[in-house]
């Protein structure tokens, strides 16, 4: 161990006051090593990460912070860095683990650099505990696996018996012919209608599951043309009026997901409208690095108390009584968030109309477009 009081590590490294303050107040764990790989200085954050006190670490080889299985190999890597120092990250492409005082291993990210001090060149390591991020990634992977399994069952194990029931209905209709009583024909028609609704629900579930997968291939997105296509796809009907206002330059993006989101919002507005006269507006504009898309209608609106569940699976917050699977808004939200955007709902109690606002990225970012 180094023969120094633990309260004086910075004097040992001859740091000036500014560097000392920056070092000790860093939100990341920081550690200085001498040319023999011994610990000279640690900040408070590093002590918190590994649950060691400064007194327990000073003078120890840095391998004390590593799992036993990695220590022997690390000595060679450490010596190689000291001989040819450079600013770099450790363990690119693989997971790194540290070891706390109690033996618990923790996932970490480590960056290395070096500093020249009066007593020689020292290695500086920056350590970040990424436990919370790893837990979140694990939960997300588990959720996606469960969703994939569920949709696989829905697609294969439910669709087949539904088709069998539909065939039986057709056989009954053929056997009866025109002699079937009106109530029988009515009940058979209702059964066929409900089978069709179940098959549509299965298709919607598959669409929702696939919506969480980010589309990597980009292309030029002309919002003027895209909005015009979405409007043209809606079948004309009396009393429907759709206004558009697009002021966004063409940008590189993923066209199909944007179109799907916009079609879902427009169709949703039409489906849940409660009047013969329906007015819908679509506006798109650039705002910073986002394309902001607003879809408004003058329908019945959604009560504030119900808005929290508007984007959930199987939730229908309209009172029109029309049959639907309640997946349109859930699919839209999943697509938007999978591609790095946000979607919000604005609808005030006592006032008609819904306002959906979508923020869609206009530029590639390294954290979502790698």
mmCIF file of C-alpha atoms in Angstrom:
data_model
loop_
_atom_site.group_PDB
_atom_site.id
_atom_site.type_symbol
_atom_site.label_atom_id
_atom_site.label_comp_id
_atom_site.label_asym_id
_atom_site.label_seq_id
_atom_site.Cartn_x
_atom_site.Cartn_y
_atom_site.Cartn_z
ATOM 1 C CA UNK A 1 0.000 0.000 0.000
ATOM 2 C CA UNK A 2 1.096 3.588 -0.599
ATOM 3 C CA UNK A 3 2.161 5.195 2.664
ATOM 4 C CA UNK A 4 -0.107 8.240 2.554
ATOM 5 C CA UNK A 5 -3.240 9.416 4.302
ATOM 6 C CA UNK A 6 -6.333 8.577 2.284
ATOM 7 C CA UNK A 7 -7.480 12.173 2.543
ATOM 8 C CA UNK A 8 -4.477 13.401 0.543
ATOM 9 C CA UNK A 9 -4.546 11.399 -2.731
ATOM 10 C CA UNK A 10 -4.632 14.430 -4.974
ATOM 11 C CA UNK A 11 -1.495 15.917 -3.477
ATOM 12 C CA UNK A 12 0.236 12.667 -4.340
ATOM 13 C CA UNK A 13 -0.665 13.187 -7.968
ATOM 14 C CA UNK A 14 0.300 16.887 -7.900
ATOM 15 C CA UNK A 15 -3.013 17.948 -9.423
ATOM 16 C CA UNK A 16 -3.898 21.619 -9.556
ATOM 17 C CA UNK A 17 -7.092 22.780 -7.892
ATOM 18 C CA UNK A 18 -9.199 22.971 -11.070
ATOM 19 C CA UNK A 19 -8.317 19.441 -12.138
ATOM 20 C CA UNK A 20 -8.862 18.181 -8.610
ATOM 21 C CA UNK A 21 -12.346 19.699 -8.454
ATOM 22 C CA UNK A 22 -13.296 18.308 -11.873
ATOM 23 C CA UNK A 23 -11.903 14.885 -11.010
ATOM 24 C CA UNK A 24 -13.677 14.557 -7.676
ATOM 25 C CA UNK A 25 -17.049 15.943 -8.830
ATOM 26 C CA UNK A 26 -17.307 13.844 -11.996
ATOM 27 C CA UNK A 27 -20.558 11.835 -12.283
ATOM 28 C CA UNK A 28 -18.466 8.990 -13.735
ATOM 29 C CA UNK A 29 -16.001 6.835 -11.866
ATOM 30 C CA UNK A 30 -12.410 8.059 -12.393
ATOM 31 C CA UNK A 31 -9.182 6.342 -11.467
ATOM 32 C CA UNK A 32 -5.479 7.118 -11.994
ATOM 33 C CA UNK A 33 -2.903 4.339 -12.311
ATOM 34 C CA UNK A 34 0.868 4.584 -12.162
ATOM 35 C CA UNK A 35 3.162 2.844 -14.638
ATOM 36 C CA UNK A 36 3.043 -0.353 -12.585
ATOM 37 C CA UNK A 37 -0.755 -0.482 -12.811
ATOM 38 C CA UNK A 38 -1.262 0.488 -9.162
ATOM 39 C CA UNK A 39 -4.116 2.724 -8.100
ATOM 40 C CA UNK A 40 -2.966 6.228 -7.197
ATOM 41 C CA UNK A 41 -6.210 8.218 -7.104
ATOM 42 C CA UNK A 42 -9.943 7.412 -7.167
ATOM 43 C CA UNK A 43 -12.908 9.760 -7.025
ATOM 44 C CA UNK A 44 -16.017 9.340 -4.901
ATOM 45 C CA UNK A 45 -18.150 8.003 -7.758
ATOM 46 C CA UNK A 46 -15.744 5.119 -8.374
ATOM 47 C CA UNK A 47 -15.840 4.268 -4.671
ATOM 48 C CA UNK A 48 -19.635 4.194 -4.850
ATOM 49 C CA UNK A 49 -19.666 1.946 -7.945
ATOM 50 C CA UNK A 50 -17.361 -0.707 -6.464
ATOM 51 C CA UNK A 51 -18.260 -0.186 -2.774
ATOM 52 C CA UNK A 52 -14.617 0.270 -1.774
ATOM 53 C CA UNK A 53 -13.202 3.139 0.246
ATOM 54 C CA UNK A 54 -10.228 5.077 -1.071
ATOM 55 C CA UNK A 55 -8.071 3.610 1.713
ATOM 56 C CA UNK A 56 -8.826 0.087 0.487
ATOM 57 C CA UNK A 57 -7.914 0.875 -3.133
ATOM 58 C CA UNK A 58 -4.852 3.132 -2.998
ATOM 59 C CA UNK A 59 -1.686 1.222 -3.882
ATOM 60 C CA UNK A 60 -3.591 -1.870 -5.037
ATOM 61 C CA UNK A 61 -3.288 -3.237 -8.598
ATOM 62 C CA UNK A 62 -6.258 -2.189 -10.712
ATOM 63 C CA UNK A 63 -7.142 -5.849 -11.195
ATOM 64 C CA UNK A 64 -8.779 -5.736 -7.749
ATOM 65 C CA UNK A 65 -11.770 -4.218 -9.550
ATOM 66 C CA UNK A 66 -12.039 -7.065 -12.080
ATOM 67 C CA UNK A 67 -13.560 -10.563 -11.885
ATOM 68 C CA UNK A 68 -10.970 -13.204 -10.976
ATOM 69 C CA UNK A 69 -11.253 -14.869 -14.390
ATOM 70 C CA UNK A 70 -10.161 -11.685 -16.177
ATOM 71 C CA UNK A 71 -7.273 -10.607 -13.967
ATOM 72 C CA UNK A 72 -4.415 -12.576 -15.476
ATOM 73 C CA UNK A 73 -5.294 -11.562 -19.041
ATOM 74 C CA UNK A 74 -5.790 -7.941 -18.033
ATOM 75 C CA UNK A 75 -2.242 -7.585 -16.736
ATOM 76 C CA UNK A 76 -0.908 -8.057 -20.275
ATOM 77 C CA UNK A 77 -3.480 -5.702 -21.745
ATOM 78 C CA UNK A 78 -2.687 -3.091 -19.107
ATOM 79 C CA UNK A 79 1.041 -3.291 -19.750
ATOM 80 C CA UNK A 80 0.418 -2.990 -23.495
ATOM 81 C CA UNK A 81 -1.552 0.204 -23.000
ATOM 82 C CA UNK A 82 1.117 1.709 -20.752
ATOM 83 C CA UNK A 83 3.757 1.069 -23.427
ATOM 84 C CA UNK A 84 1.602 2.556 -26.218
ATOM 85 C CA UNK A 85 -1.003 4.807 -24.610
ATOM 86 C CA UNK A 86 -3.868 6.209 -26.653
ATOM 87 C CA UNK A 87 -7.341 7.602 -26.066
ATOM 88 C CA UNK A 88 -9.740 4.725 -26.608
ATOM 89 C CA UNK A 89 -12.634 2.694 -25.247
ATOM 90 C CA UNK A 90 -12.124 -0.739 -23.746
ATOM 91 C CA UNK A 91 -13.916 -3.861 -24.869
ATOM 92 C CA UNK A 92 -15.445 -2.537 -28.073
ATOM 93 C CA UNK A 93 -18.002 -5.046 -29.329
ATOM 94 C CA UNK A 94 -18.195 -7.041 -26.102
ATOM 95 C CA UNK A 95 -19.560 -6.700 -22.593
ATOM 96 C CA UNK A 96 -17.208 -5.683 -19.775
ATOM 97 C CA UNK A 97 -17.666 -6.596 -16.126
ATOM 98 C CA UNK A 98 -16.315 -5.102 -12.948
ATOM 99 C CA UNK A 99 -16.317 -6.721 -9.500
ATOM 100 C CA UNK A 100 -17.604 -5.020 -6.392
ATOM 101 C CA UNK A 101 -16.107 -5.537 -2.958
ATOM 102 C CA UNK A 102 -18.859 -8.042 -2.081
ATOM 103 C CA UNK A 103 -18.053 -10.132 -5.174
ATOM 104 C CA UNK A 104 -21.057 -9.025 -7.218
ATOM 105 C CA UNK A 105 -20.198 -8.428 -10.869
ATOM 106 C CA UNK A 106 -21.504 -5.295 -12.576
ATOM 107 C CA UNK A 107 -21.668 -4.339 -16.273
ATOM 108 C CA UNK A 108 -19.467 -1.342 -17.035
ATOM 109 C CA UNK A 109 -18.225 0.836 -19.848
ATOM 110 C CA UNK A 110 -14.597 1.970 -19.662
ATOM 111 C CA UNK A 111 -12.653 4.628 -21.556
ATOM 112 C CA UNK A 112 -8.892 5.070 -21.270
ATOM 113 C CA UNK A 113 -6.556 8.007 -21.680
ATOM 114 C CA UNK A 114 -3.298 9.165 -20.131
ATOM 115 C CA UNK A 115 -1.929 12.224 -18.353
ATOM 116 C CA UNK A 116 1.654 13.383 -17.867
ATOM 117 C CA UNK A 117 2.335 14.437 -14.274
ATOM 118 C CA UNK A 118 5.573 15.440 -12.544
ATOM 119 C CA UNK A 119 6.095 11.929 -11.178
ATOM 120 C CA UNK A 120 5.505 10.293 -14.542
ATOM 121 C CA UNK A 121 2.886 9.301 -17.069
ATOM 122 C CA UNK A 122 -0.325 7.929 -15.605
ATOM 123 C CA UNK A 123 -3.256 6.056 -17.042
ATOM 124 C CA UNK A 124 -6.691 7.545 -16.455
ATOM 125 C CA UNK A 125 -9.741 5.294 -16.701
ATOM 126 C CA UNK A 126 -13.329 6.497 -16.837
ATOM 127 C CA UNK A 127 -15.826 3.918 -15.548
ATOM 128 C CA UNK A 128 -19.615 3.994 -16.015
ATOM 129 C CA UNK A 129 -21.952 1.562 -14.259
ATOM 130 C CA UNK A 130 -24.531 0.535 -16.903
ATOM 131 C CA UNK A 131 -26.564 -1.815 -14.705
ATOM 132 C CA UNK A 132 -29.836 0.097 -15.105
ATOM 133 C CA UNK A 133 -29.438 0.297 -18.877
ATOM 134 C CA UNK A 134 -28.732 -3.426 -19.127
ATOM 135 C CA UNK A 135 -31.791 -4.215 -17.027
ATOM 136 C CA UNK A 136 -33.961 -2.065 -19.275
ATOM 137 C CA UNK A 137 -32.543 -3.736 -22.384
ATOM 138 C CA UNK A 138 -33.201 -7.170 -20.884
ATOM 139 C CA UNK A 139 -36.807 -6.301 -20.042
ATOM 140 C CA UNK A 140 -37.328 -4.968 -23.553
ATOM 141 C CA UNK A 141 -35.885 -8.121 -25.133
ATOM 142 C CA UNK A 142 -38.068 -10.310 -22.929
ATOM 143 C CA UNK A 143 -41.165 -8.285 -23.805
ATOM 144 C CA UNK A 144 -40.412 -8.534 -27.520
ATOM 145 C CA UNK A 145 -39.853 -12.291 -27.276
ATOM 146 C CA UNK A 146 -43.155 -12.732 -25.447
ATOM 147 C CA UNK A 147 -44.943 -10.633 -28.039
ATOM 148 C CA UNK A 148 -43.393 -12.637 -30.880
ATOM 149 C CA UNK A 149 -44.483 -15.887 -29.216
ATOM 150 C CA UNK A 150 -47.993 -14.596 -28.663
ATOM 151 C CA UNK A 151 -48.433 -13.389 -32.230
ATOM 152 C CA UNK A 152 -47.063 -16.700 -33.537
ATOM 153 C CA UNK A 153 -49.765 -18.545 -31.570
ATOM 154 C CA UNK A 154 -52.405 -16.075 -32.714
ATOM 155 C CA UNK A 155 -51.385 -16.432 -36.339
ATOM 156 C CA UNK A 156 -51.013 -20.193 -36.578
ATOM 157 C CA UNK A 157 -53.044 -21.762 -33.771
ATOM 158 C CA UNK A 158 -56.090 -19.488 -33.965
ATOM 159 C CA UNK A 159 -56.382 -18.831 -37.686
ATOM 160 C CA UNK A 160 -56.682 -22.518 -38.565
ATOM 161 C CA UNK A 161 -59.768 -23.333 -36.411
ATOM 162 C CA UNK A 162 -61.387 -20.073 -37.530
ATOM 163 C CA UNK A 163 -61.027 -21.163 -41.132
ATOM 164 C CA UNK A 164 -62.541 -24.521 -40.172
ATOM 165 C CA UNK A 165 -65.589 -22.831 -38.641
ATOM 166 C CA UNK A 166 -65.959 -20.599 -41.683
ATOM 167 C CA UNK A 167 -65.955 -23.691 -43.915
ATOM 168 C CA UNK A 168 -68.657 -25.332 -41.793
ATOM 169 C CA UNK A 169 -70.830 -22.239 -42.175
ATOM 170 C CA UNK A 170 -70.428 -22.425 -45.950
ATOM 171 C CA UNK A 171 -71.399 -26.144 -45.892
ATOM 172 C CA UNK A 172 -74.532 -25.364 -43.871
ATOM 173 C CA UNK A 173 -75.493 -22.574 -46.266
ATOM 174 C CA UNK A 174 -75.036 -24.950 -49.231
ATOM 175 C CA UNK A 175 -77.081 -27.686 -47.523
ATOM 176 C CA UNK A 176 -79.989 -25.359 -46.755
ATOM 177 C CA UNK A 177 -79.833 -23.410 -49.995
ATOM 178 C CA UNK A 178 -82.728 -20.983 -50.371
ATOM 179 C CA UNK A 179 -84.899 -23.019 -48.001
ATOM 180 C CA UNK A 180 -83.104 -21.790 -44.873
ATOM 181 C CA UNK A 181 -85.393 -19.865 -42.498
ATOM 182 C CA UNK A 182 -84.646 -16.120 -42.260
ATOM 183 C CA UNK A 183 -83.433 -16.417 -38.653
ATOM 184 C CA UNK A 184 -80.970 -19.159 -39.650
ATOM 185 C CA UNK A 185 -79.589 -17.094 -42.519
ATOM 186 C CA UNK A 186 -79.295 -14.113 -40.188
ATOM 187 C CA UNK A 187 -77.425 -16.099 -37.551
ATOM 188 C CA UNK A 188 -75.080 -17.640 -40.112
ATOM 189 C CA UNK A 189 -74.315 -14.187 -41.481
ATOM 190 C CA UNK A 190 -73.570 -12.921 -37.980
ATOM 191 C CA UNK A 191 -71.242 -15.864 -37.375
ATOM 192 C CA UNK A 192 -69.401 -15.209 -40.639
ATOM 193 C CA UNK A 193 -69.105 -11.527 -39.745
ATOM 194 C CA UNK A 194 -67.599 -12.327 -36.355
ATOM 195 C CA UNK A 195 -65.142 -14.800 -37.873
ATOM 196 C CA UNK A 196 -64.055 -12.068 -40.262
ATOM 197 C CA UNK A 197 -63.586 -9.702 -37.301
ATOM 198 C CA UNK A 198 -61.432 -12.280 -35.510
ATOM 199 C CA UNK A 199 -59.278 -12.805 -38.587
ATOM 200 C CA UNK A 200 -58.852 -9.028 -38.860
ATOM 201 C CA UNK A 201 -57.855 -8.918 -35.198
ATOM 202 C CA UNK A 202 -55.179 -11.545 -35.823
ATOM 203 C CA UNK A 203 -53.847 -9.519 -38.765
ATOM 204 C CA UNK A 204 -53.833 -6.405 -36.577
ATOM 205 C CA UNK A 205 -51.897 -8.191 -33.848
ATOM 206 C CA UNK A 206 -49.261 -9.257 -36.350
ATOM 207 C CA UNK A 207 -49.082 -5.686 -37.649
ATOM 208 C CA UNK A 208 -48.614 -4.410 -34.100
ATOM 209 C CA UNK A 209 -45.824 -6.909 -33.381
ATOM 210 C CA UNK A 210 -43.977 -6.026 -36.579
ATOM 211 C CA UNK A 211 -44.404 -2.306 -35.875
ATOM 212 C CA UNK A 212 -41.795 -2.546 -33.110
ATOM 213 C CA UNK A 213 -39.102 -3.465 -35.613
ATOM 214 C CA UNK A 214 -37.236 -0.481 -36.895
ATOM 215 C CA UNK A 215 -37.067 -0.116 -40.678
ATOM 216 C CA UNK A 216 -33.414 0.560 -41.508
ATOM 217 C CA UNK A 217 -33.614 1.285 -45.234
ATOM 218 C CA UNK A 218 -34.135 4.991 -45.877
ATOM 219 C CA UNK A 219 -35.302 6.869 -48.931
ATOM 220 C CA UNK A 220 -36.297 10.378 -49.941
ATOM 221 C CA UNK A 221 -39.544 11.275 -48.185
ATOM 222 C CA UNK A 222 -41.631 13.900 -49.971
ATOM 223 C CA UNK A 223 -44.277 14.806 -47.409
ATOM 224 C CA UNK A 224 -46.376 16.662 -50.014
ATOM 225 C CA UNK A 225 -46.721 13.491 -52.098
ATOM 226 C CA UNK A 226 -47.093 11.226 -49.060
ATOM 227 C CA UNK A 227 -49.946 13.253 -47.549
ATOM 228 C CA UNK A 228 -51.677 13.441 -50.943
ATOM 229 C CA UNK A 229 -51.490 9.643 -51.282
ATOM 230 C CA UNK A 230 -52.924 9.100 -47.796
ATOM 231 C CA UNK A 231 -55.857 11.399 -48.567
ATOM 232 C CA UNK A 232 -56.446 9.738 -51.938
ATOM 233 C CA UNK A 233 -56.616 6.295 -50.286
ATOM 234 C CA UNK A 234 -59.660 7.265 -48.222
ATOM 235 C CA UNK A 235 -62.832 6.337 -50.113
ATOM 236 C CA UNK A 236 -64.876 9.436 -50.964
ATOM 237 C CA UNK A 237 -67.983 9.914 -48.906
ATOM 238 C CA UNK A 238 -70.566 12.689 -48.575
ATOM 239 C CA UNK A 239 -69.721 15.261 -45.943
ATOM 240 C CA UNK A 240 -66.023 14.335 -45.610
ATOM 241 C CA UNK A 241 -63.605 17.239 -46.023
ATOM 242 C CA UNK A 242 -59.847 16.853 -45.593
ATOM 243 C CA UNK A 243 -57.581 19.911 -45.676
ATOM 244 C CA UNK A 244 -53.813 19.681 -45.999
ATOM 245 C CA UNK A 245 -50.995 22.129 -45.293
ATOM 246 C CA UNK A 246 -47.495 20.783 -45.852
ATOM 247 C CA UNK A 247 -44.363 22.893 -45.465
ATOM 248 C CA UNK A 248 -41.495 20.411 -45.157
ATOM 249 C CA UNK A 249 -38.591 19.907 -47.514
ATOM 250 C CA UNK A 250 -37.872 16.388 -48.737
ATOM 251 C CA UNK A 251 -35.773 14.475 -46.210
ATOM 252 C CA UNK A 252 -34.185 11.042 -45.921
ATOM 253 C CA UNK A 253 -36.345 8.722 -43.859
ATOM 254 C CA UNK A 254 -38.464 5.582 -43.834
ATOM 255 C CA UNK A 255 -41.504 6.286 -45.956
ATOM 256 C CA UNK A 256 -43.761 3.305 -45.296
ATOM 257 C CA UNK A 257 -43.917 3.642 -41.481
ATOM 258 C CA UNK A 258 -44.703 7.368 -41.741
ATOM 259 C CA UNK A 259 -47.465 6.613 -44.239
ATOM 260 C CA UNK A 260 -48.871 3.862 -41.999
ATOM 261 C CA UNK A 261 -49.007 6.161 -38.986
ATOM 262 C CA UNK A 262 -50.693 8.925 -40.962
ATOM 263 C CA UNK A 263 -53.241 6.539 -42.511
ATOM 264 C CA UNK A 264 -54.101 5.136 -39.069
ATOM 265 C CA UNK A 265 -54.680 8.607 -37.638
ATOM 266 C CA UNK A 266 -56.838 9.756 -40.550
ATOM 267 C CA UNK A 267 -58.847 6.514 -40.665
ATOM 268 C CA UNK A 268 -59.314 6.665 -36.910
ATOM 269 C CA UNK A 269 -60.664 10.213 -37.158
ATOM 270 C CA UNK A 270 -63.168 9.196 -39.840
ATOM 271 C CA UNK A 271 -64.186 5.946 -38.157
ATOM 272 C CA UNK A 272 -65.039 7.515 -34.814
ATOM 273 C CA UNK A 273 -66.695 10.665 -36.089
ATOM 274 C CA UNK A 274 -70.293 11.040 -34.929
ATOM 275 C CA UNK A 275 -71.658 13.480 -37.526
ATOM 276 C CA UNK A 276 -72.418 13.419 -41.231
ATOM 277 C CA UNK A 277 -70.172 16.451 -41.765
ATOM 278 C CA UNK A 278 -66.575 15.467 -41.019
ATOM 279 C CA UNK A 279 -63.721 17.972 -41.130
ATOM 280 C CA UNK A 280 -60.121 16.740 -40.863
ATOM 281 C CA UNK A 281 -56.917 18.704 -41.283
ATOM 282 C CA UNK A 282 -53.390 17.429 -41.863
ATOM 283 C CA UNK A 283 -50.485 19.775 -41.302
ATOM 284 C CA UNK A 284 -46.760 19.005 -41.581
ATOM 285 C CA UNK A 285 -43.868 21.338 -40.899
ATOM 286 C CA UNK A 286 -40.194 21.263 -39.976
ATOM 287 C CA UNK A 287 -39.205 21.978 -36.384
ATOM 288 C CA UNK A 288 -35.521 21.539 -35.593
ATOM 289 C CA UNK A 289 -34.521 17.992 -36.488
ATOM 290 C CA UNK A 290 -38.143 16.813 -36.473
ATOM 291 C CA UNK A 291 -40.991 16.703 -38.950
ATOM 292 C CA UNK A 292 -44.043 17.686 -36.913
ATOM 293 C CA UNK A 293 -47.313 16.231 -38.235
ATOM 294 C CA UNK A 294 -50.644 17.425 -36.845
ATOM 295 C CA UNK A 295 -53.886 15.567 -37.540
ATOM 296 C CA UNK A 296 -57.030 17.302 -36.247
ATOM 297 C CA UNK A 297 -60.716 16.455 -36.495
ATOM 298 C CA UNK A 298 -63.971 17.927 -35.259
ATOM 299 C CA UNK A 299 -65.367 14.636 -33.969
ATOM 300 C CA UNK A 300 -66.592 13.852 -30.436
ATOM 301 C CA UNK A 301 -63.119 14.045 -28.915
ATOM 302 C CA UNK A 302 -61.637 11.926 -26.144
ATOM 303 C CA UNK A 303 -62.150 12.734 -22.475
ATOM 304 C CA UNK A 304 -58.993 13.632 -20.578
ATOM 305 C CA UNK A 305 -59.609 10.741 -18.167
ATOM 306 C CA UNK A 306 -59.574 8.279 -21.082
ATOM 307 C CA UNK A 307 -56.544 9.649 -22.908
ATOM 308 C CA UNK A 308 -54.008 7.647 -20.885
ATOM 309 C CA UNK A 309 -55.359 4.405 -22.380
ATOM 310 C CA UNK A 310 -55.975 5.678 -25.905
ATOM 311 C CA UNK A 311 -52.726 4.141 -27.190
ATOM 312 C CA UNK A 312 -53.089 0.794 -25.440
ATOM 313 C CA UNK A 313 -53.929 -2.494 -27.119
ATOM 314 C CA UNK A 314 -57.646 -3.296 -27.493
ATOM 315 C CA UNK A 315 -58.694 0.087 -26.127
ATOM 316 C CA UNK A 316 -61.518 1.883 -27.928
ATOM 317 C CA UNK A 317 -62.331 5.214 -26.327
ATOM 318 C CA UNK A 318 -64.966 6.302 -28.853
ATOM 319 C CA UNK A 319 -68.659 6.043 -28.071
ATOM 320 C CA UNK A 320 -69.800 5.571 -31.660
ATOM 321 C CA UNK A 321 -70.442 1.870 -31.119
ATOM 322 C CA UNK A 322 -68.702 0.857 -34.334
ATOM 323 C CA UNK A 323 -66.823 -2.422 -34.388
ATOM 324 C CA UNK A 324 -63.041 -2.300 -34.469
ATOM 325 C CA UNK A 325 -60.085 -4.024 -32.850
ATOM 326 C CA UNK A 326 -58.741 -1.010 -30.966
ATOM 327 C CA UNK A 327 -55.257 -1.404 -32.431
ATOM 328 C CA UNK A 328 -54.928 1.593 -34.759
ATOM 329 C CA UNK A 329 -53.510 4.044 -32.228
ATOM 330 C CA UNK A 330 -51.410 1.336 -30.547
ATOM 331 C CA UNK A 331 -49.799 0.500 -33.902
ATOM 332 C CA UNK A 332 -49.203 4.192 -34.616
ATOM 333 C CA UNK A 333 -47.493 4.756 -31.263
ATOM 334 C CA UNK A 334 -45.343 1.639 -31.614
ATOM 335 C CA UNK A 335 -44.203 2.642 -35.099
ATOM 336 C CA UNK A 336 -43.427 6.224 -34.100
ATOM 337 C CA UNK A 337 -41.399 5.269 -31.045
ATOM 338 C CA UNK A 338 -39.576 2.446 -32.855
ATOM 339 C CA UNK A 339 -38.229 5.055 -35.276
ATOM 340 C CA UNK A 340 -37.120 7.551 -32.650
ATOM 341 C CA UNK A 341 -40.178 9.820 -32.619
ATOM 342 C CA UNK A 342 -42.995 10.777 -30.267
ATOM 343 C CA UNK A 343 -46.768 11.027 -30.527
ATOM 344 C CA UNK A 344 -49.147 12.928 -28.294
ATOM 345 C CA UNK A 345 -52.900 13.375 -28.003
ATOM 346 C CA UNK A 346 -54.568 16.715 -27.286
ATOM 347 C CA UNK A 347 -58.320 16.750 -26.571
ATOM 348 C CA UNK A 348 -59.993 18.938 -23.951
ATOM 349 C CA UNK A 349 -63.064 17.990 -21.951
ATOM 350 C CA UNK A 350 -66.165 19.796 -23.101
ATOM 351 C CA UNK A 351 -64.705 20.635 -26.513
ATOM 352 C CA UNK A 352 -65.136 18.708 -29.727
ATOM 353 C CA UNK A 353 -62.263 17.314 -31.711
ATOM 354 C CA UNK A 354 -59.043 15.373 -31.341
ATOM 355 C CA UNK A 355 -55.559 16.606 -32.133
ATOM 356 C CA UNK A 356 -52.739 14.115 -32.651
ATOM 357 C CA UNK A 357 -49.220 15.470 -32.982
ATOM 358 C CA UNK A 358 -46.379 13.304 -34.298
ATOM 359 C CA UNK A 359 -42.688 14.184 -34.036
ATOM 360 C CA UNK A 360 -40.771 12.221 -36.690
ATOM 361 C CA UNK A 361 -36.957 12.500 -37.056
ATOM 362 C CA UNK A 362 -35.744 14.173 -40.257
ATOM 363 C CA UNK A 363 -32.066 13.292 -39.809
ATOM 364 C CA UNK A 364 -30.125 10.137 -38.969
ATOM 365 C CA UNK A 365 -28.707 9.769 -35.455
ATOM 366 C CA UNK A 366 -26.026 7.344 -34.321
ATOM 367 C CA UNK A 367 -28.097 6.042 -31.403
ATOM 368 C CA UNK A 368 -31.003 4.876 -33.572
ATOM 369 C CA UNK A 369 -29.583 4.578 -37.116
ATOM 370 C CA UNK A 370 -26.423 2.523 -36.589
#
